[in-house]
Amino acid sequence: MTTASVRRNGRRGMFYWQLAFTLLICLFMIVPVVMSVTAGLTENYFVGLSSGLTTRWLVEVWNLYAQSIWLSIYLALSCLGVTLVLGIPAAYGLLKSQKRWASLVEELLLMPVAVPGLATALALLLAYGGFRGFRSSWLFILVGHVLFTLPFMIRPVLAVMQSINVVKLEEAASSLGARPVQRFLSVVLPNCTSGILAGALMVLTLSVGEFNITWMLHTPLTKTLPVGLADSYASMRLEVGSAYTLIFLMMILPFLIVVQWLGQVMTRKASARVS
Amino acid sequence: MATNIVRNENSNRPATAPISLRLRHCGRTFPGTRGSHAPHVALQPLDLDVEPGETLVLLGPSGCGKTTTLRIISGLEQPDIGGQVWFGEEDVTQLPIEKRDVGMVFQNYALFPNMNVEANIAYGLRIRGLSPDDIRRRVGEMVDMVHLNGLERRPVHELSGGQKQRVALARALAVRPRVLLFDEPLAALDAKLRDRLRVDIGQLLRSLGITSVYVTHDQAEAMALGDRIAVMENGRIAQLGTPREIYHHPGSAFVADFIGSVNRLEIKGAEEGQLMVAGGRLSVARYHGASVLYCRPEDIEVCPVTQAAITGRVLQTFFLGQSQRLFVDTGAETPLQVESPSREQWLPGQTIGLSIAEEALFSIADAQ
């Protein structure tokens, strides 16, 4: 054997080791998901798969928690709307002000992420719990979600704005006669789509999965998916809780895929735009 | 104000007569930033007149105030209280940039990444609400003008630096601006491309006859493109004149040194109508009483030692291709720089003779 073929064989051996290791890690992470999903589909988890497969638990979960599911979706989309409306101008403002307080504001925005959700929720309850109508509506939870997710919108948008030098692009647009609103819509926004979509993805997923703040703020009528999940695990049979997980996965996966796909389409469209 | 509204609605107007551009008492002071709290004077209050159709180059090292001046003209920056900007007979000081009808070309192109070549060029026309037919026609003209045919549908990120700057130029010219402004447009390009684009821009400016202000720190660019050059230093204009005036009659040691290379000859005394300098004597009728004279390297000729006004020893030679630069030790503090034809061979250590024509010598008023 020549040294070259020894080296080649060595490299191939290395490759299989790496592959095996990667697969092992994947298995380690996927097995719990698979077990949870199968638990939600088996007749009796303690007897095992031999008891037979059923969609009975799914139906039961749907009947019990459909409202929570809709609320979660509604809440996530509202949260996205609010963070878009607040976050993009905020990123733009932070970009434009080179002042010292700009970085202070950025750090302040991150506070709700660093502080435990329970503390944020408690503060909200102390401050606004007295307004009964507000306290018992889903808007109260929305406020908590927005507080928590806003930095995840601002950061990627700000990063993109900095990387494509939005200030210079705007100067060019203004020299060509574009008024502030026109250049924001025609130059700033379209060139920040990648950051906006990355932010949107984070906001949606974080809002759908948020538990800490929501758990403190929810009322029996404003229960979101994760809160319902905790509820079902605590008070019902394991199969129901697992079926709940399955529904949760079925909700969130298409959501993520659609957003990802949208991102690709938008970027392609943006780069091929002709008027 | 009324004239302005008409102009904006009627951007399809035929190329109108070029306008003059005047700055009156335009200064710019920036408030103290972090670290230093003293306000920073970027620009001393200055007056500046650009004739209709003229190309004025603002030339100087970084931080001299040339870009600030350009930004004040464009409207991106406001002059300090009391400053005025006039486009022709219109005081535009209070107008934001989008109402000034300027065209700008930036160092880093600033093309819109979300649009292709065509859409970039069409941007200003769309903003002005021209009809699709007019836009198509005007974009076609611009594409021809800057030789970008065939690239109309290219995304801008697929273009080379030179092509990008052509698109930027076409985009700025498409709206038929009253004043064209360049902010170091060639600084980001490599040498070969820079030379080519410089020639193209020069031809374009001459043929369009549009009032332009061109900022650069490159003296070759300034001399090639400027009808006049304003050399700036520390927030003020050090000298304003044609390229020839600036080069051959610099008004200050700073200008002489910034534009090209210059030799400094200290006069040690006068004798029988000749000026004594390090390494020899100069036969000149003028300049008696001057303590320092200057001359350009290309104005010194190498000649046989017997006929030489000055003799010196070659320290070093640098071959430049079209010529060579000799550093000659004449006993003065700094060696003389001499430009000599590139086919002649000089060896370090060799003693050579130098002669300088009288008309090549100049003195500078502020020099000591």
XYZ file of C-alpha atoms in Angstrom:
643
model
C 0.000 0.000 0.000
C 1.274 3.413 -0.888
C 1.265 6.222 1.656
C -1.395 8.006 -0.384
C -3.815 5.098 -0.211
C -3.111 4.704 3.506
C -3.981 8.335 3.984
C -7.099 7.951 1.850
C -8.239 4.926 3.836
C -7.512 6.769 7.054
C -9.563 9.676 5.922
C -12.459 7.414 4.958
C -12.332 5.718 8.345
C -12.456 9.132 9.988
C -15.491 9.983 7.880
C -17.413 6.931 9.093
C -16.558 7.706 12.701
C -17.867 11.224 12.279
C -21.016 9.953 10.558
C -21.666 7.460 13.317
C -21.144 10.081 15.993
C -23.484 12.530 14.253
C -26.174 9.883 13.845
C -25.846 8.927 17.500
C -26.397 12.521 18.598
C -29.386 12.830 16.248
C -30.849 9.648 17.662
C -30.368 10.922 21.194
C -32.402 14.010 20.383
C -35.052 12.422 18.179
C -35.940 9.397 20.355
C -37.776 11.437 23.021
C -39.824 13.170 20.331
C -40.709 9.873 18.677
C -41.628 8.302 22.024
C -43.797 11.229 22.934
C -45.552 11.112 19.577
C -46.157 7.369 19.761
C -47.423 7.752 23.315
C -50.020 10.153 22.019
C -51.133 7.607 19.431
C -51.215 4.394 21.483
C -54.332 3.082 23.166
C -52.575 2.469 26.449
C -49.011 3.625 26.964
C -48.338 1.323 29.934
C -49.364 -1.717 27.960
C -47.356 -0.488 24.985
C -47.861 -0.458 21.231
C -49.482 -3.885 21.427
C -52.577 -2.200 22.849
C -53.112 -0.704 19.392
C -52.929 2.731 17.723
C -55.680 5.327 18.015
C -56.496 8.935 17.226
C -58.875 9.015 20.186
C -56.506 11.146 22.308
C -55.988 13.630 19.519
C -59.701 14.152 19.211
C -60.010 14.510 22.940
C -57.250 17.117 23.074
C -58.849 18.999 20.212
C -62.184 19.038 21.952
C -60.640 20.233 25.197
C -58.068 22.671 23.961
C -59.061 23.936 20.501
C -59.616 27.348 22.001
C -56.063 27.433 23.404
C -54.662 26.487 20.045
C -56.522 29.235 18.235
C -55.597 31.718 20.919
C -51.920 30.814 20.573
C -51.970 31.348 16.839
C -53.891 34.561 17.201
C -51.517 35.734 19.902
C -48.387 34.844 17.909
C -49.616 36.698 14.832
C -50.664 39.728 16.875
C -47.309 39.671 18.613
C -45.598 39.540 15.232
C -47.674 42.481 14.030
C -46.819 44.577 17.065
C -43.100 43.737 16.982
C -42.971 44.578 13.263
C -44.651 47.922 13.817
C -42.510 48.740 16.848
C -39.312 46.871 16.055
C -38.460 48.030 12.537
C -38.772 51.751 13.292
C -36.941 51.140 16.570
C -34.034 49.462 14.768
C -34.037 52.301 12.263
C -33.988 54.861 15.043
C -31.177 53.095 16.872
C -29.188 52.965 13.647
C -29.562 56.671 13.034
C -28.734 57.873 16.525
C -25.057 57.435 17.172
C -25.555 58.714 20.700
C -24.417 56.982 23.817
C -27.981 56.349 24.953
C -28.647 54.270 21.839
C -26.625 51.365 23.200
C -28.273 51.862 26.597
C -31.679 51.533 24.958
C -30.532 48.378 23.202
C -29.471 46.856 26.514
C -32.727 47.886 28.177
C -34.651 46.151 25.419
C -32.805 42.948 26.205
C -33.769 43.090 29.895
C -36.989 41.067 29.609
C -34.960 38.260 28.012
C -32.395 38.176 30.806
C -34.876 38.617 33.659
C -36.912 35.465 34.442
C -40.307 35.578 32.766
C -41.981 35.151 36.112
C -40.445 38.409 37.342
C -41.566 40.260 34.215
C -45.072 38.869 34.633
C -45.147 39.766 38.301
C -44.126 43.336 37.500
C -46.881 43.560 34.880
C -49.409 42.213 37.362
C -48.331 44.698 40.019
C -48.497 47.616 37.635
C -51.581 46.828 35.552
C -53.347 44.002 37.395
C -55.805 46.563 38.744
C -57.295 47.284 35.344
C -59.749 44.390 35.385
C -60.852 44.478 31.757
C -57.258 44.596 30.574
C -56.117 42.024 33.131
C -58.608 39.419 31.970
C -58.183 39.943 28.228
C -55.648 38.279 25.950
C -54.111 41.714 25.371
C -52.483 41.412 28.766
C -50.597 38.317 27.617
C -49.801 40.039 24.328
C -47.996 42.801 26.236
C -45.869 40.196 27.977
C -45.061 38.451 24.716
C -44.124 41.689 22.979
C -41.819 42.661 25.847
C -40.109 39.321 25.574
C -39.848 39.051 21.773
C -39.159 42.648 20.729
C -35.348 42.404 20.957
C -35.474 39.336 18.718
C -37.019 41.510 16.021
C -34.849 44.560 16.558
C -31.496 42.786 16.620
C -31.514 41.049 13.215
C -33.108 44.050 11.535
C -30.517 46.396 13.023
C -27.721 44.021 11.995
C -28.918 43.947 8.380
C -29.333 47.714 8.304
C -25.771 48.112 9.476
C -24.353 45.565 7.070
C -25.933 47.043 3.935
C -25.218 50.628 5.038
C -28.808 51.807 4.969
C -27.789 55.374 5.767
C -25.810 55.694 2.517
C -28.593 54.042 0.502
C -31.037 56.524 1.924
C -28.772 59.424 1.074
C -28.646 58.157 -2.503
C -32.430 57.809 -2.620
C -32.956 61.268 -1.177
C -30.582 62.808 -3.712
C -32.811 61.269 -6.385
C -35.812 63.053 -4.958
C -37.340 60.463 -2.615
C -39.087 61.849 0.465
C -38.517 60.154 3.838
C -41.589 57.887 3.630
C -40.883 56.986 0.000
C -37.311 55.987 0.699
C -38.269 54.030 3.780
C -40.753 52.009 1.747
C -38.763 51.654 -1.459
C -35.217 51.325 -0.190
C -34.978 50.665 3.546
C -37.715 48.040 3.926
C -37.072 45.905 0.822
C -33.371 45.691 1.620
C -34.021 44.580 5.184
C -36.313 41.654 4.316
C -33.797 39.022 5.343
C -33.441 40.578 8.797
C -37.172 41.124 9.127
C -37.919 37.516 8.214
C -35.284 36.181 10.589
C -36.820 38.340 13.302
C -40.347 37.268 12.391
C -39.382 33.620 12.618
C -37.948 34.127 16.090
C -40.903 36.161 17.283
C -43.478 33.637 16.053
C -41.749 30.620 17.535
C -40.940 32.329 20.824
C -44.488 33.588 21.172
C -46.062 30.217 20.421
C -43.766 28.443 22.866
C -43.633 31.102 25.609
C -44.583 29.638 28.967
C -43.156 31.575 31.937
C -44.795 34.934 31.415
C -47.988 33.457 30.019
C -48.410 31.035 32.886
C -48.419 33.923 35.367
C -50.653 36.162 33.286
C -53.242 33.722 31.960
C -56.792 33.348 33.168
C -58.927 30.217 32.686
C -60.275 31.870 29.547
C -56.926 32.977 28.155
C -54.968 29.764 28.070
C -52.282 29.354 25.382
C -50.867 26.137 23.928
C -47.948 25.715 26.354
C -50.101 26.554 29.348
C -52.672 24.020 28.145
C -49.878 21.509 27.743
C -48.783 21.970 31.341
C -52.404 21.692 32.340
C -52.943 18.436 30.508
C -49.719 16.869 31.765
C -50.639 17.813 35.315
C -54.245 16.734 35.313
C -54.778 14.053 32.677
C -53.442 10.748 31.473
C -50.030 10.656 29.853
C -51.536 9.783 26.463
C -53.515 13.036 26.400
C -50.464 15.090 27.224
C -48.485 13.302 24.525
C -51.250 13.761 21.989
C -51.116 17.409 22.916
C -47.399 17.458 22.088
C -48.192 15.924 18.728
C -50.721 18.624 17.978
C -48.233 21.220 19.101
C -45.649 19.836 16.684
C -48.183 19.674 13.873
C -49.053 23.309 14.500
C -45.544 24.679 14.736
C -43.794 22.725 11.976
C -45.898 23.928 9.023
C -45.691 27.374 10.532
C -41.907 27.286 10.438
C -41.769 25.733 6.988
C -44.090 28.385 5.556
C -42.093 31.223 7.068
C -38.848 29.742 5.787
C -40.287 29.285 2.316
C -41.688 32.796 2.368
C -38.231 34.058 3.227
C -36.685 32.362 0.224
C -39.382 33.567 -2.133
C -39.136 37.129 -0.866
C -35.374 37.259 -1.234
C -35.557 35.842 -4.728
C -38.278 38.280 -5.667
C -36.419 41.193 -4.175
C -33.279 40.446 -6.138
C -35.172 39.996 -9.380
C -37.462 42.973 -8.984
C -38.004 44.922 -12.149
C -40.435 47.728 -12.531
C -41.044 78.026 -4.016
C -43.434 78.170 -6.964
C -40.637 77.626 -9.450
C -39.533 74.629 -7.457
C -42.917 72.924 -7.681
C -43.030 73.418 -11.426
C -39.540 71.979 -11.763
C -40.349 68.856 -9.795
C -43.456 68.116 -11.773
C -41.794 68.788 -15.049
C -38.608 66.798 -14.806
C -39.057 65.759 -18.381
C -37.974 69.240 -19.351
C -35.366 69.535 -22.083
C -31.846 69.958 -20.781
C -31.958 73.483 -19.460
C -29.141 75.961 -19.364
C -26.658 75.099 -16.613
C -26.944 77.116 -13.441
C -24.343 78.675 -11.226
C -23.749 77.522 -7.687
C -22.834 79.837 -4.863
C -21.970 79.276 -1.234
C -22.066 82.286 1.039
C -20.463 82.155 4.451
C -20.997 78.412 4.743
C -19.298 76.967 7.795
C -19.932 73.788 9.714
C -19.280 73.177 13.367
C -20.012 69.794 14.898
C -20.912 69.588 18.569
C -18.403 67.756 20.756
C -18.628 64.005 20.538
C -17.668 61.364 23.066
C -14.235 61.896 24.503
C -13.779 65.519 23.531
C -16.535 67.929 24.372
C -15.094 70.854 22.454
C -17.034 71.579 19.279
C -15.198 70.588 16.148
C -14.976 73.084 13.303
C -15.118 70.976 10.161
C -15.445 73.942 7.863
C -14.514 77.599 8.355
C -17.174 79.906 6.905
C -16.369 80.113 3.214
C -17.627 81.655 0.002
C -17.450 79.629 -3.168
C -18.680 80.286 -6.683
C -19.072 77.629 -9.328
C -19.809 78.985 -12.802
C -22.630 77.516 -14.891
C -21.423 74.322 -16.550
C -18.121 74.357 -14.715
C -16.522 71.393 -12.942
C -15.000 72.452 -9.656
C -12.811 69.956 -7.850
C -12.445 70.085 -4.085
C -9.056 68.588 -3.354
C -7.375 67.936 -0.043
C -6.307 65.394 2.528
C -8.912 63.654 4.660
C -10.454 65.909 7.263
C -9.847 69.084 5.241
C -13.558 69.856 4.921
C -14.055 68.928 1.275
C -16.727 66.312 1.926
C -18.503 68.583 4.397
C -18.616 71.278 1.709
C -20.103 68.798 -0.754
C -22.700 67.651 1.772
C -23.706 71.251 2.431
C -24.203 71.792 -1.306
C -26.242 68.589 -1.580
C -28.422 69.373 1.415
C -27.340 66.327 3.413
C -25.714 68.740 5.837
C -26.901 72.160 6.955
C -24.418 75.041 7.151
C -24.081 76.858 10.465
C -26.454 79.773 11.001
C -25.791 82.507 8.462
C -24.606 80.232 5.678
C -26.429 80.311 2.361
C -26.506 77.989 -0.631
C -27.679 79.388 -3.950
C -28.558 77.362 -7.044
C -28.730 80.017 -9.748
C -31.090 82.665 -8.444
C -32.749 80.342 -5.940
C -31.786 80.206 -2.278
C -31.917 76.481 -1.508
C -30.437 76.685 1.999
C -33.670 75.578 3.644
C -34.555 72.937 1.058
C -33.956 69.289 1.973
C -31.827 67.307 -0.441
C -34.805 65.642 -2.132
C -36.071 69.025 -3.337
C -32.729 70.332 -4.582
C -32.521 68.424 -7.857
C -28.968 67.258 -7.374
C -27.322 64.139 -8.701
C -24.891 62.381 -6.403
C -22.251 59.743 -7.041
C -20.800 58.128 -3.928
C -17.525 56.399 -3.219
C -19.206 53.103 -2.320
C -21.702 53.304 -5.182
C -24.741 53.149 -2.866
C -26.691 51.212 -5.491
C -29.979 49.742 -4.299
C -29.335 46.003 -3.828
C -33.033 45.168 -4.199
C -33.102 46.463 -7.772
C -31.337 45.527 -10.978
C -29.349 47.914 -13.175
C -32.395 49.215 -15.007
C -34.460 49.758 -11.868
C -31.597 51.586 -10.190
C -31.305 53.998 -13.092
C -35.083 54.396 -13.239
C -35.467 55.079 -9.510
C -35.363 58.879 -9.634
C -37.665 58.924 -12.654
C -40.222 56.703 -10.935
C -40.098 58.954 -7.871
C -40.804 61.900 -10.153
C -43.784 60.055 -11.606
C -42.705 59.910 -15.252
C -44.730 57.692 -17.583
C -43.425 54.147 -18.162
C -42.631 55.032 -21.784
C -40.601 58.063 -20.796
C -38.798 56.063 -18.138
C -37.925 53.306 -20.585
C -36.638 55.798 -23.139
C -34.579 57.765 -20.623
C -33.108 54.615 -19.080
C -32.157 53.449 -22.583
C -30.366 56.737 -23.244
C -28.496 56.480 -19.970
C -27.475 52.866 -20.569
C -26.055 53.906 -23.964
C -24.294 56.886 -22.451
C -22.398 54.876 -19.848
C -21.905 51.805 -22.086
C -23.849 49.290 -20.032
C -25.793 47.764 -22.912
C -26.730 44.173 -22.281
C -26.466 44.496 -18.517
C -29.869 46.148 -17.962
C -31.381 43.168 -16.149
C -28.319 42.276 -14.077
C -28.660 42.391 -10.312
C -26.210 44.999 -9.120
C -24.268 42.594 -6.925
C -23.104 40.797 -10.065
C -21.401 43.893 -11.470
C -17.731 44.827 -11.256
C -16.706 47.966 -9.371
C -16.348 49.960 -12.570
C -19.756 48.856 -13.835
C -21.327 49.708 -10.495
C -19.977 53.221 -10.645
C -21.286 53.582 -14.200
C -24.738 52.587 -12.996
C -24.448 55.103 -10.173
C -23.467 57.780 -12.665
C -26.350 56.905 -14.986
C -28.749 56.904 -12.048
C -27.608 60.369 -10.999
C -27.761 61.764 -14.547
C -31.116 60.202 -15.457
C -33.071 62.813 -13.491
C -31.223 65.644 -15.276
C -30.026 67.236 -12.076
C -29.240 70.926 -11.792
C -25.965 70.155 -10.052
C -23.909 66.972 -10.194
C -21.950 66.020 -7.090
C -19.182 63.440 -6.830
C -17.899 62.158 -3.501
C -14.587 60.391 -4.262
C -16.267 58.225 -6.911
C -13.114 56.459 -8.052
C -11.407 55.881 -4.708
C -12.640 52.308 -4.386
C -11.462 51.194 -7.829
C -8.121 49.719 -8.844
C -5.623 51.895 -10.719
C -6.287 50.770 -14.277
C -10.054 51.058 -13.971
C -9.720 54.377 -12.181
C -7.805 55.837 -15.125
C -10.364 54.625 -17.643
C -13.381 55.800 -15.720
C -11.668 59.126 -15.095
C -11.359 59.685 -18.837
C -15.001 58.671 -19.350
C -16.267 60.949 -16.608
C -14.157 63.795 -17.988
C -15.647 63.411 -21.475
C -19.140 63.126 -20.043
C -18.786 66.271 -17.942
C -17.429 68.274 -20.894
C -20.139 67.089 -23.285
C -23.009 67.539 -20.824
C -21.861 70.927 -19.612
C -23.498 70.359 -16.268
C -22.436 72.301 -13.187
C -20.460 69.823 -11.098
C -18.548 69.620 -7.868
C -16.081 66.766 -7.530
C -14.446 65.778 -4.253
C -11.199 63.831 -4.288
C -7.888 63.435 -2.519
C -6.204 62.315 -5.736
C -4.328 65.184 -7.390
C -4.114 63.479 -10.782
C -7.896 63.090 -10.809
C -8.320 66.706 -9.757
C -6.111 68.036 -12.537
C -7.638 65.828 -15.220
C -11.249 66.652 -14.382
C -11.336 70.109 -12.866
C -11.953 73.300 -14.784
C -10.843 74.789 -11.499
C -9.511 73.230 -8.332
C -10.039 74.368 -4.769
C -7.271 72.932 -2.623
C -8.536 72.661 0.943
C -6.672 72.467 4.209
C -7.988 72.460 7.768
C -11.520 73.490 6.866
C -10.606 76.351 4.567
C -9.698 76.858 0.930
C -5.929 77.164 0.609
C -6.011 78.033 -3.081
C -8.561 78.243 -5.852
C -7.524 78.257 -9.485
C -7.166 76.359 -12.729
C -5.097 73.170 -12.613
C -2.233 75.002 -14.355
C -2.257 77.874 -11.890
C -2.361 75.501 -8.958
C 0.443 73.343 -10.302
C 2.793 75.996 -11.610
C 2.022 78.815 -9.201
C 1.032 77.227 -5.920
C -0.015 79.820 -3.397
C 1.390 78.093 -0.360
C 3.936 75.488 0.602
C 1.063 73.172 1.514
C -0.458 73.427 -1.953
C 2.906 73.032 -3.669
C 3.600 69.926 -1.668
C 0.111 68.438 -1.966
C -0.007 68.754 -5.757
C 2.826 66.746 -7.236
C 6.339 66.679 -5.830
C 8.305 69.804 -5.270
C 11.953 70.638 -4.579
C 12.832 73.258 -2.052
C 15.966 75.240 -2.794
C 17.317 77.392 0.011
C 19.078 80.520 -1.164
C 22.292 81.020 0.747
C 23.189 84.293 -0.873
C 23.571 86.237 -4.105
C 26.744 86.804 -6.083
C 27.235 88.504 -9.454
C 23.576 88.025 -10.423
C 23.631 84.414 -9.346
C 21.848 82.765 -6.433
C 23.907 80.447 -4.277
C 22.207 77.146 -3.458
C 23.449 73.848 -2.107
C 25.558 72.171 -4.801
C 25.955 75.190 -7.065
C 24.529 78.466 -8.241
C 21.506 79.483 -10.294
C 21.729 82.157 -12.976
C 18.479 83.991 -12.511
C 17.575 87.622 -12.896
C 14.470 87.460 -10.709
C 13.894 86.404 -7.142
C 16.737 88.335 -5.620
C 15.897 88.669 -1.976
C 13.874 85.472 -1.873
C 15.102 83.010 0.730
C 13.549 79.891 -0.767
C 12.733 78.910 -4.333
C 10.846 75.858 -5.556
C 10.875 73.773 -8.679
C 9.231 70.581 -9.920
C 11.297 67.402 -10.438
C 10.452 67.276 -14.143
C 11.873 70.801 -14.612
C 15.370 69.747 -13.578
C 17.503 68.365 -16.363
C 20.505 66.143 -16.091
C 23.443 67.573 -18.071
C 27.215 67.202 -18.327
C 28.931 68.315 -15.136
C 30.897 70.973 -16.998
C 27.709 72.810 -18.062
C 25.856 72.194 -14.840
C 24.415 74.840 -12.562
C 24.321 72.365 -9.704
C 26.215 69.153 -9.166
C 25.311 66.325 -6.909
C 25.685 62.637 -6.211
C 22.946 60.144 -7.125
C 21.591 58.528 -3.969
C 18.901 56.334 -5.377
C 16.899 55.815 -8.547
C 13.313 54.676 -8.881
C 12.238 53.327 -12.234
C 8.659 54.407 -12.964
C 8.226 53.073 -16.481
C 7.560 56.249 -18.420
C 10.396 57.992 -16.540
C 12.636 57.572 -13.560
C 12.956 59.492 -10.355
C 16.473 60.300 -9.094
C 17.267 61.388 -5.573
C 20.347 63.585 -5.789
C 22.404 64.678 -2.808
C 23.576 68.252 -3.332
C 24.628 68.822 0.240
C 21.251 70.289 1.165
C 19.148 68.906 4.011
C 16.876 66.946 1.701
C 17.988 65.431 -1.600
C 16.747 66.956 -4.862
C 14.163 64.965 -6.774
C 14.856 64.835 -10.490
C 12.712 63.291 -13.194
C 14.785 61.874 -15.997
C 13.937 59.950 -19.199
C 13.584 56.293 -18.492
C 16.156 55.052 -21.022
C 19.111 56.789 -19.374
C 21.030 54.812 -16.815
C 22.282 56.354 -13.578
C 24.096 54.530 -10.856
C 23.921 55.340 -7.199
C 27.110 57.178 -6.168
C 27.603 58.714 -9.600
C 28.178 62.470 -9.737
C 25.892 64.249 -12.179
C 25.236 67.791 -13.295
C 21.806 69.438 -13.112
C 20.354 72.493 -14.790
C 17.130 74.337 -14.084
C 15.460 76.746 -16.477
C 14.746 80.115 -14.928
C 11.039 80.030 -15.742
C 10.680 76.726 -13.912
C 11.567 78.327 -10.592
C 8.882 79.842 -8.433
C 8.626 81.366 -5.032
C 5.762 81.125 -2.603
C 4.423 84.111 -0.756
C 3.857 82.488 2.601
C 7.026 80.378 2.594
C 9.801 81.291 4.972
